[in-house]
Short mmCIF file of C-alpha atoms in Angstrom, two decimals:
data_model
loop_
_atom_site.label_atom_id
_atom_site.label_comp_id
_atom_site.label_asym_id
_atom_site.label_seq_id
_atom_site.Cartn_x
_atom_site.Cartn_y
_atom_site.Cartn_z
CA MET K 944 -0.08 -0.06 0.11
CA ARG K 945 3.33 2.41 0.57
CA SER K 946 4.17 2.12 -2.38
CA THR K 947 0.71 2.62 -4.06
CA THR K 948 -0.03 5.93 -2.12
CA THR K 949 4.02 7.04 -3.28
CA TRP K 950 3.34 6.51 -6.73
CA LYS K 951 0.05 8.46 -6.50
CA SER K 952 1.84 11.65 -4.68
CA CYS K 953 4.55 11.39 -7.82
CA ALA K 954 1.95 11.67 -10.54
CA LEU K 955 0.02 14.37 -8.88
CA GLY K 956 3.35 16.73 -7.83
CA ALA K 957 3.96 16.26 -11.57
CA ALA K 958 0.61 17.32 -12.92
CA VAL K 959 0.92 20.26 -11.05
CA ALA K 960 4.31 21.06 -12.17
CA ALA K 961 3.24 20.83 -15.99
CA ALA K 962 0.40 22.91 -15.11
CA LEU K 963 2.86 25.82 -13.59
CA LEU K 964 5.38 25.80 -16.40
CA ALA K 965 2.23 26.05 -19.10
CA THR K 966 1.30 29.13 -16.86
CA THR K 967 4.19 30.28 -16.77
CA ALA K 968 5.65 30.32 -20.01
CA CYS K 969 1.89 32.05 -21.70
CA GLU K 970 1.97 35.45 -18.77
CA PRO K 971 3.45 38.28 -19.87
CA ASP K 972 7.36 38.89 -19.30
CA GLU K 973 6.63 40.51 -15.30
CA ALA K 974 9.68 43.28 -16.58
CA THR K 975 8.89 44.57 -19.78
CA GLY K 976 4.84 43.37 -19.91
CA ALA K 977 5.33 42.56 -23.10
CA ASP K 978 3.93 39.03 -24.33
CA THR K 979 7.46 36.83 -25.25
CA THR K 980 6.10 34.89 -28.10
CA ASP K 981 7.71 35.57 -30.89
CA THR K 982 5.91 37.35 -33.69
CA LYS K 983 8.32 39.35 -35.82
CA PRO K 984 7.36 41.71 -38.22
CA SER K 985 7.79 41.17 -41.80
CA ALA K 986 9.32 43.51 -44.68
CA GLN K 987 7.88 44.06 -47.66
CA VAL K 988 10.06 45.68 -50.64
CA SER K 989 9.06 45.20 -54.15
CA GLU K 990 11.49 44.31 -57.37
CA SER K 991 11.98 46.76 -59.71
CA SER K 992 12.56 46.35 -63.59
CA GLY K 993 16.66 46.61 -63.27
CA GLY K 994 16.16 43.88 -60.23
CA GLU K 995 17.35 46.24 -57.64
CA ALA K 996 14.69 45.51 -54.33
CA ALA K 997 12.72 49.32 -53.91
CA GLY K 998 11.21 49.90 -50.81
CA GLU K 999 9.18 52.95 -49.29
CA ASP K 1000 12.38 55.33 -51.06
CA SER K 1001 11.65 54.83 -54.48
CA ALA K 1002 8.67 56.62 -54.19
CA ALA K 1003 11.18 59.77 -53.75
CA VAL K 1004 13.29 59.07 -56.92
CA ALA K 1005 12.75 62.08 -59.11
CA ALA K 1006 11.72 61.59 -62.60
CA CYS K 1007 14.96 61.99 -65.19
CA LEU K 1008 14.80 65.05 -66.85
CA GLU K 1009 16.78 65.71 -70.09
CA GLY K 1010 19.97 66.79 -68.34
CA ASP K 1011 20.42 64.01 -66.43
CA LEU K 1012 20.26 61.61 -69.61
CA SER K 1013 22.21 60.61 -73.13
CA ILE K 1014 20.04 58.99 -75.23
CA THR K 1015 20.87 57.23 -78.42
CA SER K 1016 19.17 54.62 -80.82
CA SER K 1017 20.71 51.52 -82.64
CA HIS K 1018 18.74 49.27 -85.45
CA TRP K 1019 18.84 45.49 -84.13
CA ASP K 1020 17.45 44.38 -88.57
CA GLY K 1021 21.18 43.83 -88.78
CA PRO K 1022 24.43 45.37 -90.97
CA ASP K 1023 22.82 43.91 -94.30
CA ALA K 1024 19.06 45.21 -93.48
CA GLU K 1025 17.75 47.27 -97.01
CA THR K 1026 15.51 49.48 -94.37
CA VAL K 1027 15.67 49.38 -90.39
CA ARG K 1028 12.13 48.88 -88.72
CA HIS K 1029 13.64 47.99 -85.12
CA ILE K 1030 15.25 50.30 -83.18
CA LEU K 1031 16.44 50.17 -79.78
CA ILE K 1032 16.74 53.19 -77.10
CA THR K 1033 19.22 53.61 -74.61
CA ALA K 1034 18.81 56.18 -71.73
CA LYS K 1035 22.02 56.43 -69.31
CA ASN K 1036 22.18 58.06 -66.55
CA VAL K 1037 25.35 60.76 -66.61
CA GLY K 1038 24.23 62.54 -63.61
CA ASP K 1039 25.27 62.06 -60.08
CA LYS K 1040 22.01 61.06 -58.77
CA GLU K 1041 19.53 58.17 -59.01
CA CYS K 1042 16.13 59.14 -60.92
CA ALA K 1043 13.23 57.01 -62.78
CA LEU K 1044 12.44 56.62 -66.09
CA HIS K 1045 8.53 56.37 -66.40
CA HIS K 1046 6.03 55.09 -68.46
CA HIS K 1047 6.90 55.17 -71.70
CA PRO K 1048 8.82 57.90 -74.21
CA TYR K 1049 7.14 59.91 -76.45
CA VAL K 1050 8.78 59.17 -79.47
CA GLN K 1051 8.42 61.51 -82.34
CA LEU K 1052 9.47 60.97 -86.48
CA GLY K 1053 9.79 63.26 -88.57
CA ASP K 1054 6.65 65.69 -88.30
CA ALA K 1055 4.04 63.00 -87.40
CA GLN K 1056 1.16 64.65 -85.80
CA ARG K 1057 1.54 62.52 -82.96
CA PRO K 1058 4.12 60.42 -80.88
CA ALA K 1059 4.42 56.81 -81.96
CA PRO K 1060 1.31 55.25 -79.72
CA VAL K 1061 2.92 52.10 -76.70
CA ILE K 1062 3.30 48.90 -76.63
CA GLU K 1063 0.65 48.07 -73.56
CA ASP K 1064 1.63 44.83 -72.91
CA SER K 1065 5.09 46.00 -72.97
CA LYS K 1066 4.55 47.78 -69.30
CA ASP K 1067 6.20 46.51 -66.50
CA GLU K 1068 7.83 48.04 -62.91
CA LEU K 1069 8.97 51.35 -62.39
CA VAL K 1070 12.62 51.48 -64.29
CA THR K 1071 15.11 53.59 -61.41
CA VAL K 1072 18.56 54.55 -63.44
CA ALA K 1073 21.41 55.03 -61.09
CA PRO K 1074 24.36 57.09 -62.13
CA GLY K 1075 26.26 55.19 -65.33
CA ALA K 1076 22.93 52.93 -65.25
CA GLU K 1077 21.12 52.32 -68.28
CA GLY K 1078 17.40 51.91 -68.80
CA TYR K 1079 15.71 51.12 -72.77
CA ALA K 1080 12.59 51.08 -74.92
CA ALA K 1081 12.12 49.94 -78.47
CA LEU K 1082 10.82 51.28 -81.36
CA LEU K 1083 9.05 49.51 -83.96
CA VAL K 1084 9.33 52.27 -87.15
CA SER K 1085 7.13 50.30 -89.47
CA GLY K 1086 4.25 47.96 -89.44
CA GLY K 1087 3.30 46.83 -92.66
CA GLY K 1088 0.94 49.82 -92.38
CA MET K 1089 -0.25 51.07 -96.04
CA ASP K 1090 1.18 54.62 -95.52
CA GLU K 1091 4.93 54.79 -95.69
CA TYR K 1092 7.17 58.06 -95.81
CA GLU K 1093 10.69 58.87 -95.60
CA VAL K 1094 11.71 60.72 -92.39
CA THR K 1095 15.23 62.25 -91.16
CA GLU K 1096 14.73 63.32 -87.80
CA MET K 1097 13.28 61.56 -84.17
CA THR K 1098 12.37 63.72 -81.62
CA LEU K 1099 11.68 62.17 -77.65
CA ALA K 1100 10.09 63.92 -74.65
CA LEU K 1101 9.92 62.57 -71.08
CA GLN K 1102 7.42 61.66 -68.59
CA GLY K 1103 6.57 62.50 -65.02
CA PRO K 1104 5.23 60.08 -62.52
CA GLU K 1105 1.73 60.48 -63.83
CA SER K 1106 0.93 59.18 -66.67
CA GLY K 1107 0.17 61.48 -69.50
CA SER K 1108 2.65 64.23 -68.15
CA GLN K 1109 5.66 65.40 -69.46
CA ALA K 1110 8.57 65.83 -67.19
CA SER K 1111 11.24 67.47 -70.24
CA GLU K 1112 11.49 69.26 -73.66
CA SER K 1113 11.76 67.39 -76.68
CA ILE K 1114 15.17 65.85 -76.55
CA GLY K 1115 16.84 65.21 -80.43
CA VAL K 1116 18.02 61.43 -81.41
CA GLU K 1117 20.67 60.90 -83.66
CA LEU K 1118 19.27 58.11 -85.64
CA PRO K 1119 21.09 54.62 -85.41
CA GLU K 1120 25.09 55.23 -87.21
CA GLY K 1121 24.72 54.80 -90.56
CA VAL K 1122 21.40 55.17 -91.32
CA ASP K 1123 20.58 58.34 -92.88
CA SER K 1124 16.69 58.17 -92.78
CA LEU K 1125 13.98 55.28 -91.69
CA PHE K 1126 10.70 54.36 -93.18
CA MET K 1127 7.97 54.41 -90.93
CA ASP K 1128 3.83 54.11 -91.52
CA ASP K 1129 0.74 53.62 -89.36
CA GLY K 1130 2.41 50.99 -87.61
CA VAL K 1131 5.23 52.74 -85.39
CA ARG K 1132 4.91 51.56 -81.90
CA VAL K 1133 7.02 52.34 -79.16
CA THR K 1134 6.92 50.41 -75.74
CA TYR K 1135 7.70 51.51 -71.95
CA TRP K 1136 10.39 51.78 -70.58
CA GLY K 1137 12.18 48.57 -69.07
CA GLY K 1138 15.56 47.99 -67.11
CA ALA K 1139 16.87 45.37 -69.85
CA GLU K 1140 17.63 45.18 -74.09
CA GLY K 1141 15.33 41.94 -73.69
CA LEU K 1142 12.82 43.07 -71.91
CA VAL K 1143 11.74 45.63 -74.66
CA THR K 1144 12.62 44.47 -78.00
CA ASP K 1145 10.97 41.12 -77.24
CA PHE K 1146 7.53 43.12 -77.90
CA ILE K 1147 8.86 44.11 -81.62
CA LYS K 1148 10.97 41.51 -82.79
CA ASN K 1149 8.62 39.73 -84.49
CA ARG K 1150 6.02 42.65 -85.58
#
């Protein structure tokens, strides 16, 4: 009988100790009054087209202006092409601060009445360019339209944060090296800015 009583007493004592431990684990820290349960906050960032994580400060990046950039063009039709239909526009940040390329460039060829329409499917994340870095847009000069005419000049204007705004005056852009004129038609189209060449040229190369 004694051994049975001792076993019951030990079992009861163990149960009470376990209950006390569970209660203690759930109580707030006596020194701070805070719950000791591990609840770490999660960080939220958005990914830019250039592949760099952009936090809340990305919204404060100023729009690129004409003085911040060197803008050039090159053609993607091969050295033996009789006409140039596919053009890559490169905007290099030559300033000393990061800036943002908003939406798409307003590209105008010759004395066209309006800028080239944009390819909506090419829309991507906001592109920011650090000093020395580049952003890209692709231009389809002719898309098989009926009215084709020759042009010898290209200009470009930049947008601000609000779609449809204009953040710069018209910027003259040299035609691709070795190209004296382009033959455009009503199928002319431009892409949104992208952080890599392939991101924009994919939208025009098969047109």
